Amino acid sequence: MADSHPELMRALRHRGLGHIHSDRGLAPRALHDLERGVAEGRFVAVGPIVARSALGGSLLSPVELRFARPELDADETVAGLAEMVLRMLGPPGRRLRHRPSLSARPGLTRGVTV
């Protein structure tokens, strides 16, 4: 989206961190999903609130990176980020190897492998 909607991404880049812990928008849903993932044993996290904070920063960081280093391969960056976020949440190792490929998503041509 940084390439297709740069104005929107600039706003997100400068104001996004303030919304990570909001009681509105996607933040409550993200917290619920993290709590559920921890309860079901899919994630091993310090705590859902801390995990949401780390994930929020992880999602905003590539936006900043895209503006700072536009020459980097966006697909490679997204694939690397997906792997790092999953490792950060701590799913069992075998699950990392069997996650879906990003190449199934429109606009992405590279799969994610570990």
Short mmCIF file of N, CA and C in Angstrom, two decimals:
data_model
loop_
_atom_site.label_atom_id
_atom_site.label_comp_id
_atom_site.label_asym_id
_atom_site.label_seq_id
_atom_site.Cartn_x
_atom_site.Cartn_y
_atom_site.Cartn_z
N MET A 1 0.81 -1.19 0.00
CA MET A 1 0.00 0.00 0.00
C MET A 1 0.86 1.26 0.00
N ALA A 2 2.08 1.16 0.46
CA ALA A 2 2.94 2.34 0.47
C ALA A 2 3.14 2.86 -0.94
N ASP A 3 3.14 1.97 -1.93
CA ASP A 3 3.30 2.40 -3.32
C ASP A 3 1.99 2.89 -3.92
N SER A 4 0.89 2.21 -3.63
CA SER A 4 -0.39 2.56 -4.25
C SER A 4 -1.13 3.68 -3.52
N HIS A 5 -0.92 3.85 -2.22
CA HIS A 5 -1.61 4.87 -1.43
C HIS A 5 -0.61 5.59 -0.51
N PRO A 6 0.36 6.30 -1.09
CA PRO A 6 1.40 6.90 -0.25
C PRO A 6 0.89 7.92 0.76
N GLU A 7 -0.17 8.67 0.42
CA GLU A 7 -0.68 9.67 1.37
C GLU A 7 -1.24 8.99 2.62
N LEU A 8 -2.00 7.93 2.40
CA LEU A 8 -2.58 7.17 3.52
C LEU A 8 -1.47 6.56 4.37
N MET A 9 -0.47 6.02 3.73
CA MET A 9 0.62 5.38 4.47
C MET A 9 1.45 6.40 5.23
N ARG A 10 1.59 7.61 4.69
CA ARG A 10 2.32 8.64 5.44
C ARG A 10 1.58 8.99 6.73
N ALA A 11 0.24 9.09 6.64
CA ALA A 11 -0.55 9.37 7.84
C ALA A 11 -0.42 8.23 8.85
N LEU A 12 -0.52 7.00 8.38
CA LEU A 12 -0.38 5.83 9.26
C LEU A 12 1.00 5.81 9.90
N ARG A 13 1.98 6.12 9.12
CA ARG A 13 3.37 6.12 9.58
C ARG A 13 3.59 7.10 10.73
N HIS A 14 2.92 8.24 10.67
CA HIS A 14 3.12 9.27 11.69
C HIS A 14 2.13 9.20 12.85
N ARG A 15 1.00 8.54 12.65
CA ARG A 15 -0.02 8.51 13.69
C ARG A 15 -0.42 7.10 14.13
N GLY A 16 0.12 6.10 13.49
CA GLY A 16 -0.30 4.72 13.73
C GLY A 16 -0.03 4.19 15.12
N LEU A 17 1.11 4.54 15.70
CA LEU A 17 1.44 4.00 17.02
C LEU A 17 0.41 4.38 18.08
N GLY A 18 -0.19 5.54 17.93
CA GLY A 18 -1.19 5.98 18.89
C GLY A 18 -2.47 5.16 18.87
N HIS A 19 -2.67 4.37 17.83
CA HIS A 19 -3.90 3.59 17.70
C HIS A 19 -3.74 2.13 18.13
N ILE A 20 -2.53 1.71 18.41
CA ILE A 20 -2.29 0.31 18.76
C ILE A 20 -3.04 -0.10 20.02
N HIS A 21 -3.15 0.79 20.98
CA HIS A 21 -3.80 0.45 22.25
C HIS A 21 -5.17 1.11 22.40
N SER A 22 -5.77 1.47 21.29
CA SER A 22 -7.08 2.11 21.30
C SER A 22 -8.18 1.14 21.74
N ASP A 23 -9.25 1.70 22.24
CA ASP A 23 -10.43 0.88 22.57
C ASP A 23 -11.36 0.76 21.38
N ARG A 24 -10.98 1.36 20.26
CA ARG A 24 -11.81 1.33 19.05
C ARG A 24 -10.99 0.78 17.89
N GLY A 25 -11.67 0.55 16.79
CA GLY A 25 -10.99 0.08 15.58
C GLY A 25 -10.57 -1.37 15.68
N LEU A 26 -9.43 -1.68 15.08
CA LEU A 26 -8.95 -3.06 15.04
C LEU A 26 -8.20 -3.51 16.29
N ALA A 27 -7.80 -2.57 17.13
CA ALA A 27 -7.01 -2.91 18.31
C ALA A 27 -7.72 -3.89 19.25
N PRO A 28 -9.00 -3.68 19.59
CA PRO A 28 -9.67 -4.66 20.46
C PRO A 28 -9.77 -6.04 19.82
N ARG A 29 -10.00 -6.09 18.51
CA ARG A 29 -10.08 -7.37 17.81
C ARG A 29 -8.72 -8.08 17.84
N ALA A 30 -7.66 -7.31 17.62
CA ALA A 30 -6.32 -7.90 17.66
C ALA A 30 -6.03 -8.47 19.04
N LEU A 31 -6.41 -7.74 20.08
CA LEU A 31 -6.19 -8.23 21.44
C LEU A 31 -6.97 -9.52 21.68
N HIS A 32 -8.22 -9.55 21.24
CA HIS A 32 -9.05 -10.75 21.39
C HIS A 32 -8.41 -11.94 20.66
N ASP A 33 -7.96 -11.71 19.43
CA ASP A 33 -7.35 -12.79 18.65
C ASP A 33 -6.08 -13.31 19.31
N LEU A 34 -5.28 -12.40 19.87
CA LEU A 34 -4.06 -12.82 20.57
C LEU A 34 -4.40 -13.61 21.83
N GLU A 35 -5.38 -13.15 22.59
CA GLU A 35 -5.79 -13.89 23.79
C GLU A 35 -6.27 -15.29 23.42
N ARG A 36 -7.03 -15.37 22.36
CA ARG A 36 -7.53 -16.67 21.91
C ARG A 36 -6.39 -17.57 21.44
N GLY A 37 -5.45 -17.00 20.67
CA GLY A 37 -4.31 -17.78 20.20
C GLY A 37 -3.46 -18.32 21.33
N VAL A 38 -3.26 -17.52 22.37
CA VAL A 38 -2.49 -17.97 23.54
C VAL A 38 -3.26 -19.06 24.27
N ALA A 39 -4.57 -18.85 24.46
CA ALA A 39 -5.41 -19.84 25.16
C ALA A 39 -5.44 -21.18 24.43
N GLU A 40 -5.41 -21.14 23.10
CA GLU A 40 -5.47 -22.36 22.29
C GLU A 40 -4.09 -22.98 22.05
N GLY A 41 -3.04 -22.35 22.58
CA GLY A 41 -1.70 -22.89 22.43
C GLY A 41 -1.06 -22.63 21.08
N ARG A 42 -1.65 -21.74 20.28
CA ARG A 42 -1.06 -21.42 18.98
C ARG A 42 0.07 -20.42 19.12
N PHE A 43 0.03 -19.59 20.14
CA PHE A 43 1.07 -18.60 20.39
C PHE A 43 1.57 -18.75 21.82
N VAL A 44 2.84 -18.47 22.00
CA VAL A 44 3.42 -18.37 23.33
C VAL A 44 3.85 -16.92 23.44
N ALA A 45 3.12 -16.15 24.21
CA ALA A 45 3.42 -14.73 24.30
C ALA A 45 3.58 -14.33 25.76
N VAL A 46 4.33 -13.25 25.97
CA VAL A 46 4.51 -12.70 27.32
C VAL A 46 3.15 -12.36 27.90
N GLY A 47 2.31 -11.81 27.12
CA GLY A 47 0.95 -11.43 27.48
C GLY A 47 0.32 -10.79 26.27
N PRO A 48 -0.99 -10.87 26.12
CA PRO A 48 -1.63 -10.36 24.91
C PRO A 48 -1.43 -8.86 24.69
N ILE A 49 -1.40 -8.07 25.76
CA ILE A 49 -1.23 -6.63 25.58
C ILE A 49 0.17 -6.31 25.08
N VAL A 50 1.17 -6.97 25.65
CA VAL A 50 2.55 -6.77 25.20
C VAL A 50 2.70 -7.29 23.77
N ALA A 51 2.09 -8.43 23.47
CA ALA A 51 2.16 -8.99 22.12
C ALA A 51 1.52 -8.04 21.11
N ARG A 52 0.37 -7.45 21.47
CA ARG A 52 -0.29 -6.51 20.56
C ARG A 52 0.60 -5.31 20.30
N SER A 53 1.27 -4.83 21.31
CA SER A 53 2.18 -3.70 21.15
C SER A 53 3.32 -4.05 20.20
N ALA A 54 3.92 -5.22 20.40
CA ALA A 54 5.02 -5.66 19.54
C ALA A 54 4.55 -5.86 18.10
N LEU A 55 3.38 -6.46 17.95
CA LEU A 55 2.84 -6.68 16.61
C LEU A 55 2.51 -5.37 15.92
N GLY A 56 1.94 -4.44 16.66
CA GLY A 56 1.61 -3.14 16.07
C GLY A 56 2.85 -2.45 15.53
N GLY A 57 3.90 -2.45 16.32
CA GLY A 57 5.16 -1.87 15.85
C GLY A 57 5.73 -2.62 14.67
N SER A 58 5.57 -3.94 14.67
CA SER A 58 6.06 -4.76 13.56
C SER A 58 5.31 -4.48 12.27
N LEU A 59 4.05 -4.10 12.39
CA LEU A 59 3.27 -3.79 11.20
C LEU A 59 3.54 -2.38 10.68
N LEU A 60 3.88 -1.47 11.56
CA LEU A 60 4.17 -0.10 11.14
C LEU A 60 5.59 0.06 10.62
N SER A 61 6.50 -0.74 11.13
CA SER A 61 7.90 -0.63 10.74
C SER A 61 8.14 -0.81 9.24
N PRO A 62 7.51 -1.78 8.57
CA PRO A 62 7.75 -1.90 7.13
C PRO A 62 7.23 -0.72 6.32
N VAL A 63 6.22 -0.03 6.83
CA VAL A 63 5.75 1.18 6.14
C VAL A 63 6.87 2.21 6.16
N GLU A 64 7.45 2.41 7.32
CA GLU A 64 8.57 3.34 7.44
C GLU A 64 9.74 2.89 6.57
N LEU A 65 10.02 1.59 6.59
CA LEU A 65 11.12 1.05 5.78
C LEU A 65 10.89 1.29 4.29
N ARG A 66 9.65 1.15 3.85
CA ARG A 66 9.34 1.33 2.42
C ARG A 66 9.64 2.76 1.98
N PHE A 67 9.34 3.74 2.84
CA PHE A 67 9.63 5.12 2.50
C PHE A 67 11.13 5.42 2.61
N ALA A 68 11.78 4.82 3.60
CA ALA A 68 13.21 5.08 3.81
C ALA A 68 14.09 4.35 2.79
N ARG A 69 13.68 3.14 2.39
CA ARG A 69 14.49 2.32 1.48
C ARG A 69 13.61 1.73 0.37
N PRO A 70 13.08 2.55 -0.53
CA PRO A 70 12.15 2.06 -1.55
C PRO A 70 12.77 1.04 -2.51
N GLU A 71 14.08 0.97 -2.56
CA GLU A 71 14.73 0.03 -3.48
C GLU A 71 14.67 -1.42 -2.99
N LEU A 72 14.35 -1.64 -1.73
CA LEU A 72 14.26 -3.01 -1.20
C LEU A 72 13.08 -3.74 -1.81
N ASP A 73 13.23 -5.03 -2.02
CA ASP A 73 12.17 -5.86 -2.58
C ASP A 73 11.03 -5.97 -1.57
N ALA A 74 9.85 -5.46 -1.93
CA ALA A 74 8.71 -5.45 -1.02
C ALA A 74 8.26 -6.86 -0.65
N ASP A 75 8.24 -7.77 -1.62
CA ASP A 75 7.81 -9.14 -1.34
C ASP A 75 8.74 -9.84 -0.36
N GLU A 76 10.04 -9.65 -0.55
CA GLU A 76 11.02 -10.24 0.36
C GLU A 76 10.89 -9.66 1.77
N THR A 77 10.66 -8.36 1.82
CA THR A 77 10.49 -7.69 3.11
C THR A 77 9.28 -8.24 3.85
N VAL A 78 8.16 -8.38 3.15
CA VAL A 78 6.93 -8.89 3.77
C VAL A 78 7.12 -10.34 4.20
N ALA A 79 7.76 -11.14 3.38
CA ALA A 79 7.99 -12.55 3.73
C ALA A 79 8.87 -12.66 4.97
N GLY A 80 9.92 -11.86 5.03
CA GLY A 80 10.80 -11.87 6.20
C GLY A 80 10.07 -11.40 7.45
N LEU A 81 9.25 -10.38 7.30
CA LEU A 81 8.49 -9.88 8.44
C LEU A 81 7.51 -10.94 8.94
N ALA A 82 6.82 -11.60 8.03
CA ALA A 82 5.86 -12.65 8.43
C ALA A 82 6.56 -13.74 9.24
N GLU A 83 7.72 -14.16 8.78
CA GLU A 83 8.47 -15.19 9.50
C GLU A 83 8.89 -14.70 10.88
N MET A 84 9.40 -13.48 10.95
CA MET A 84 9.86 -12.95 12.23
C MET A 84 8.72 -12.77 13.22
N VAL A 85 7.57 -12.31 12.74
CA VAL A 85 6.42 -12.12 13.63
C VAL A 85 5.95 -13.46 14.17
N LEU A 86 5.89 -14.46 13.31
CA LEU A 86 5.49 -15.79 13.78
C LEU A 86 6.47 -16.34 14.80
N ARG A 87 7.75 -16.14 14.56
CA ARG A 87 8.75 -16.60 15.53
C ARG A 87 8.62 -15.83 16.85
N MET A 88 8.32 -14.55 16.76
CA MET A 88 8.16 -13.73 17.95
C MET A 88 7.00 -14.25 18.81
N LEU A 89 5.92 -14.66 18.16
CA LEU A 89 4.76 -15.18 18.89
C LEU A 89 5.01 -16.58 19.42
N GLY A 90 5.98 -17.28 18.86
CA GLY A 90 6.40 -18.56 19.39
C GLY A 90 5.52 -19.76 19.07
N PRO A 91 5.00 -19.90 17.85
CA PRO A 91 4.26 -21.13 17.56
C PRO A 91 5.21 -22.31 17.51
N PRO A 92 4.70 -23.52 17.72
CA PRO A 92 5.57 -24.69 17.60
C PRO A 92 6.28 -24.69 16.25
N GLY A 93 7.54 -25.12 16.21
CA GLY A 93 8.34 -25.08 14.99
C GLY A 93 7.70 -25.73 13.79
N ARG A 94 7.02 -26.83 13.98
CA ARG A 94 6.44 -27.51 12.83
C ARG A 94 5.37 -26.66 12.16
N ARG A 95 4.70 -25.81 12.92
CA ARG A 95 3.67 -24.95 12.33
C ARG A 95 4.29 -23.88 11.44
N LEU A 96 5.47 -23.43 11.75
CA LEU A 96 6.13 -22.44 10.91
C LEU A 96 6.39 -23.00 9.52
N ARG A 97 6.68 -24.24 9.43
CA ARG A 97 7.01 -24.84 8.14
C ARG A 97 5.77 -25.09 7.28
N HIS A 98 4.59 -25.08 7.86
CA HIS A 98 3.38 -25.42 7.13
C HIS A 98 2.42 -24.25 6.96
N ARG A 99 2.90 -23.04 7.13
CA ARG A 99 1.99 -21.91 6.97
C ARG A 99 1.73 -21.64 5.49
N PRO A 100 0.64 -20.98 5.18
CA PRO A 100 0.29 -20.73 3.77
C PRO A 100 1.32 -19.84 3.09
N SER A 101 1.40 -19.99 1.80
CA SER A 101 2.30 -19.17 1.00
C SER A 101 1.67 -17.80 0.75
N LEU A 102 2.49 -16.76 0.82
CA LEU A 102 2.01 -15.42 0.50
C LEU A 102 1.74 -15.26 -0.98
N SER A 103 2.26 -16.17 -1.81
CA SER A 103 2.06 -16.04 -3.25
C SER A 103 0.61 -16.20 -3.65
N ALA A 104 -0.22 -16.74 -2.77
CA ALA A 104 -1.64 -16.89 -3.06
C ALA A 104 -2.38 -15.56 -2.98
N ARG A 105 -1.75 -14.55 -2.40
CA ARG A 105 -2.39 -13.24 -2.27
C ARG A 105 -2.11 -12.41 -3.51
N PRO A 106 -3.12 -11.69 -4.02
CA PRO A 106 -2.91 -10.85 -5.20
C PRO A 106 -1.80 -9.83 -4.97
N GLY A 107 -0.97 -9.67 -5.96
CA GLY A 107 0.11 -8.70 -5.88
C GLY A 107 1.40 -9.24 -5.29
N LEU A 108 1.35 -10.41 -4.69
CA LEU A 108 2.55 -11.00 -4.12
C LEU A 108 2.95 -12.20 -4.97
N THR A 109 4.22 -12.29 -5.27
CA THR A 109 4.66 -13.36 -6.16
C THR A 109 5.58 -14.36 -5.49
N ARG A 110 6.01 -14.07 -4.28
CA ARG A 110 6.96 -14.96 -3.62
C ARG A 110 6.28 -15.68 -2.47
N GLY A 111 6.61 -16.94 -2.30
CA GLY A 111 6.09 -17.71 -1.18
C GLY A 111 6.99 -17.55 0.04
N VAL A 112 6.51 -17.96 1.17
CA VAL A 112 7.27 -17.88 2.41
C VAL A 112 7.69 -19.29 2.79
N THR A 113 8.97 -19.48 2.96
CA THR A 113 9.46 -20.78 3.41
C THR A 113 10.39 -20.57 4.58
N VAL A 114 10.48 -21.56 5.42
CA VAL A 114 11.37 -21.47 6.58
C VAL A 114 12.34 -22.61 6.50
#
